[in-house]
């Protein structure tokens, strides 16, 4: 029997070290308790969300997920279904990201969510976490789940009424291509090519940069993605598979912690242009993604993003809504003031990151001074 899905313990900080995040967690939890006094994960809601992913009958996944969370799950029982404990697990890696802490402090609009919506969002984040972590830990399971999702996507009814944009089509293709490569190397245990990710990751970021640029109002956030593209994998070492049974794909970028912090803030701002943006955010804020080590972050992020894309496409197909409408949440979450402010904020920090990245090291400065060139 596989190990129970665990909450991550890496890349986090205690909530009290970041008062804005602590206050946000308390506020969200209060609203959730007002909506549902049980304060425990709702297995019926989680099962419904898993069904939207088309994975409610995926036997290998059900054998891995902990008992009590979704119908049919038979994995090792988790120690707790306490929503407060999970919400704290979501908040800790957020507290470790100084860009998010400062932005949350300045923009309380992020917290304006009803108890019912907060309850559903937290369950969506919990499901993203449970499934993503299971896929990241088991190469065979990742291959089986990806195959099941792809088969469901190829059904005739799955491709009707979606009216996908060029960006959305391109993103689906590039994310699925990344997963194909992950699965191929993990299942065979074949070492990654030295240049793995050097082109693919910058191209994935470029897709979002171009999408932001076409929206005109979001040009600052588009520009904020450029330093992320330039700090590509390979500059600080070749990609590799972890030596343990997980065979996690590790990619190394310059200033990895700062790169990850900027990427998260930049990507969250990008999602604010979608009517269902809090649900996009949950796939990024899942603890196993946000709490992943910097070199394993993109690996976890890719799995969670593909899960979210699948759920979002199913919701669009089921609702029959045309592009641009909310299909997952209770309302249209787009706020131009939030999008504008976050883009400008990210651009300022992106160029600070760029200048730090290209600043001469202390050794270089000393060498120039000795040679009379400083």
Short mmCIF file of N, CA and C in Angstrom, two decimals, residues 45-58 61-62 65 70 120 123-135 144-155 158 176 179 279 283 302-318 328:
data_model
loop_
_atom_site.label_atom_id
_atom_site.label_comp_id
_atom_site.label_asym_id
_atom_site.label_seq_id
_atom_site.Cartn_x
_atom_site.Cartn_y
_atom_site.Cartn_z
N UNK A 45 -18.08 16.99 -1.28
CA UNK A 45 -17.60 18.08 -2.12
C UNK A 45 -16.31 17.69 -2.83
N UNK A 46 -15.38 17.07 -2.10
CA UNK A 46 -14.13 16.62 -2.72
C UNK A 46 -14.38 15.59 -3.81
N UNK A 47 -15.32 14.69 -3.58
CA UNK A 47 -15.66 13.68 -4.58
C UNK A 47 -16.24 14.33 -5.83
N UNK A 48 -17.09 15.34 -5.64
CA UNK A 48 -17.66 16.08 -6.76
C UNK A 48 -16.58 16.78 -7.57
N UNK A 49 -15.62 17.38 -6.87
CA UNK A 49 -14.52 18.06 -7.56
C UNK A 49 -13.64 17.05 -8.30
N UNK A 50 -13.43 15.88 -7.71
CA UNK A 50 -12.64 14.85 -8.38
C UNK A 50 -13.36 14.36 -9.64
N UNK A 51 -14.67 14.32 -9.57
CA UNK A 51 -15.46 13.92 -10.74
C UNK A 51 -15.30 14.94 -11.87
N UNK A 52 -15.20 16.22 -11.51
CA UNK A 52 -14.98 17.25 -12.52
C UNK A 52 -13.63 17.07 -13.21
N UNK A 53 -12.70 16.45 -12.52
CA UNK A 53 -11.39 16.14 -13.12
C UNK A 53 -11.45 14.87 -13.97
N UNK A 54 -12.57 14.15 -13.91
CA UNK A 54 -12.69 12.90 -14.64
C UNK A 54 -11.89 11.77 -14.03
N UNK A 55 -11.56 11.90 -12.73
CA UNK A 55 -10.68 10.91 -12.09
C UNK A 55 -11.38 10.16 -10.96
N UNK A 56 -12.69 10.29 -10.84
CA UNK A 56 -13.42 9.64 -9.74
C UNK A 56 -13.50 8.13 -9.90
N UNK A 57 -13.18 7.63 -11.11
CA UNK A 57 -13.16 6.17 -11.32
C UNK A 57 -11.76 5.66 -11.63
N UNK A 58 -10.75 6.50 -11.43
CA UNK A 58 -9.36 6.10 -11.70
C UNK A 58 -8.85 5.24 -10.54
N UNK A 61 -5.45 5.93 -8.72
CA UNK A 61 -5.46 7.14 -7.90
C UNK A 61 -6.26 6.92 -6.62
N UNK A 62 -7.41 6.27 -6.71
CA UNK A 62 -8.23 6.02 -5.53
C UNK A 62 -7.50 5.13 -4.53
N UNK A 65 -5.10 7.87 -2.73
CA UNK A 65 -5.65 8.95 -1.92
C UNK A 65 -6.09 8.42 -0.55
N UNK A 70 -12.28 11.18 -0.25
CA UNK A 70 -13.17 11.05 -1.40
C UNK A 70 -13.77 9.64 -1.40
N UNK A 120 -15.55 26.32 -0.77
CA UNK A 120 -15.32 25.57 -2.00
C UNK A 120 -13.88 25.75 -2.50
N UNK A 123 -11.47 23.59 -0.51
CA UNK A 123 -11.59 22.19 -0.90
C UNK A 123 -10.94 21.95 -2.26
N UNK A 124 -11.08 22.91 -3.16
CA UNK A 124 -10.44 22.77 -4.47
C UNK A 124 -8.93 22.75 -4.32
N UNK A 125 -8.41 23.62 -3.45
CA UNK A 125 -6.97 23.65 -3.18
C UNK A 125 -6.52 22.34 -2.54
N UNK A 126 -7.33 21.81 -1.62
CA UNK A 126 -7.01 20.54 -0.96
C UNK A 126 -6.94 19.41 -1.98
N UNK A 127 -7.88 19.37 -2.90
CA UNK A 127 -7.86 18.31 -3.91
C UNK A 127 -6.65 18.47 -4.82
N UNK A 128 -6.34 19.71 -5.24
CA UNK A 128 -5.15 19.94 -6.05
C UNK A 128 -3.90 19.44 -5.33
N UNK A 129 -3.85 19.70 -4.02
CA UNK A 129 -2.70 19.26 -3.23
C UNK A 129 -2.61 17.75 -3.15
N UNK A 130 -3.72 17.11 -2.81
CA UNK A 130 -3.71 15.66 -2.64
C UNK A 130 -3.31 14.93 -3.92
N UNK A 131 -3.91 15.33 -5.04
CA UNK A 131 -3.65 14.63 -6.30
C UNK A 131 -2.27 14.98 -6.82
N UNK A 132 -1.89 16.25 -6.78
CA UNK A 132 -0.57 16.65 -7.28
C UNK A 132 0.54 15.96 -6.53
N UNK A 133 0.44 15.91 -5.21
CA UNK A 133 1.49 15.27 -4.42
C UNK A 133 1.57 13.77 -4.72
N UNK A 134 0.41 13.16 -4.92
CA UNK A 134 0.41 11.73 -5.26
C UNK A 134 1.10 11.50 -6.60
N UNK A 135 0.84 12.36 -7.59
CA UNK A 135 1.46 12.20 -8.91
C UNK A 135 2.96 12.47 -8.84
N UNK A 144 -0.46 6.80 -15.33
CA UNK A 144 -1.83 6.28 -15.42
C UNK A 144 -2.86 7.41 -15.41
N UNK A 145 -2.67 8.38 -14.54
CA UNK A 145 -3.62 9.50 -14.44
C UNK A 145 -3.56 10.36 -15.69
N UNK A 146 -2.37 10.63 -16.20
CA UNK A 146 -2.26 11.43 -17.41
C UNK A 146 -2.94 10.72 -18.58
N UNK A 147 -2.78 9.41 -18.67
CA UNK A 147 -3.45 8.65 -19.71
C UNK A 147 -4.96 8.74 -19.60
N UNK A 148 -5.48 8.66 -18.37
CA UNK A 148 -6.92 8.74 -18.15
C UNK A 148 -7.46 10.11 -18.52
N UNK A 149 -6.72 11.16 -18.17
CA UNK A 149 -7.16 12.51 -18.51
C UNK A 149 -7.12 12.75 -20.01
N UNK A 150 -6.08 12.27 -20.64
CA UNK A 150 -5.97 12.46 -22.09
C UNK A 150 -7.07 11.70 -22.82
N UNK A 151 -7.39 10.50 -22.36
CA UNK A 151 -8.45 9.72 -23.00
C UNK A 151 -9.79 10.44 -22.86
N UNK A 152 -10.04 11.02 -21.69
CA UNK A 152 -11.29 11.75 -21.49
C UNK A 152 -11.34 12.99 -22.38
N UNK A 153 -10.18 13.64 -22.55
CA UNK A 153 -10.13 14.84 -23.39
C UNK A 153 -10.37 14.52 -24.86
N UNK A 154 -10.09 13.29 -25.27
CA UNK A 154 -10.22 12.93 -26.68
C UNK A 154 -11.63 12.47 -27.04
N UNK A 155 -12.53 12.41 -26.04
CA UNK A 155 -13.91 12.05 -26.34
C UNK A 155 -14.56 13.18 -27.14
N UNK A 158 -16.02 16.17 -25.39
CA UNK A 158 -15.11 16.99 -24.59
C UNK A 158 -14.57 18.17 -25.37
N UNK A 176 1.00 19.67 -21.77
CA UNK A 176 0.92 18.23 -21.97
C UNK A 176 2.23 17.68 -22.56
N UNK A 179 4.51 17.22 -19.61
CA UNK A 179 4.17 16.03 -18.84
C UNK A 179 4.59 14.76 -19.56
N UNK A 279 -9.69 30.24 -8.51
CA UNK A 279 -9.50 28.80 -8.73
C UNK A 279 -8.18 28.53 -9.44
N UNK A 283 -4.56 26.31 -7.64
CA UNK A 283 -3.66 25.30 -8.22
C UNK A 283 -2.20 25.68 -8.03
N UNK A 302 3.65 22.04 -12.81
CA UNK A 302 3.15 21.53 -14.08
C UNK A 302 2.02 20.52 -13.87
N UNK A 303 2.18 19.63 -12.91
CA UNK A 303 1.12 18.66 -12.62
C UNK A 303 -0.15 19.37 -12.14
N UNK A 304 0.00 20.32 -11.21
CA UNK A 304 -1.18 21.02 -10.68
C UNK A 304 -1.85 21.85 -11.76
N UNK A 305 -1.07 22.49 -12.62
CA UNK A 305 -1.64 23.30 -13.69
C UNK A 305 -2.46 22.45 -14.65
N UNK A 306 -1.95 21.27 -14.99
CA UNK A 306 -2.68 20.40 -15.90
C UNK A 306 -3.99 19.92 -15.26
N UNK A 307 -3.95 19.62 -13.97
CA UNK A 307 -5.19 19.23 -13.29
C UNK A 307 -6.20 20.36 -13.34
N UNK A 308 -5.73 21.58 -13.08
CA UNK A 308 -6.66 22.72 -13.09
C UNK A 308 -7.20 22.98 -14.50
N UNK A 309 -6.34 22.90 -15.50
CA UNK A 309 -6.81 23.10 -16.87
C UNK A 309 -7.92 22.11 -17.20
N UNK A 310 -7.73 20.86 -16.79
CA UNK A 310 -8.74 19.84 -17.04
C UNK A 310 -10.07 20.19 -16.37
N UNK A 311 -10.00 20.57 -15.08
CA UNK A 311 -11.22 20.92 -14.34
C UNK A 311 -11.91 22.13 -14.96
N UNK A 312 -11.13 23.10 -15.37
CA UNK A 312 -11.69 24.33 -15.94
C UNK A 312 -12.35 24.06 -17.29
N UNK A 313 -11.72 23.23 -18.10
CA UNK A 313 -12.30 22.89 -19.40
C UNK A 313 -13.60 22.09 -19.23
N UNK A 314 -13.60 21.17 -18.26
CA UNK A 314 -14.82 20.40 -18.00
C UNK A 314 -15.94 21.34 -17.55
N UNK A 315 -15.61 22.30 -16.67
CA UNK A 315 -16.61 23.25 -16.19
C UNK A 315 -17.15 24.10 -17.34
N UNK A 316 -16.28 24.49 -18.25
CA UNK A 316 -16.73 25.28 -19.40
C UNK A 316 -17.62 24.45 -20.32
N UNK A 317 -17.23 23.20 -20.53
CA UNK A 317 -18.00 22.34 -21.41
C UNK A 317 -19.37 22.02 -20.80
N UNK A 318 -19.38 21.81 -19.49
CA UNK A 318 -20.63 21.48 -18.81
C UNK A 318 -21.60 22.66 -18.77
N UNK A 328 -16.62 28.37 -12.67
CA UNK A 328 -16.27 27.61 -11.46
C UNK A 328 -16.72 28.31 -10.19
#
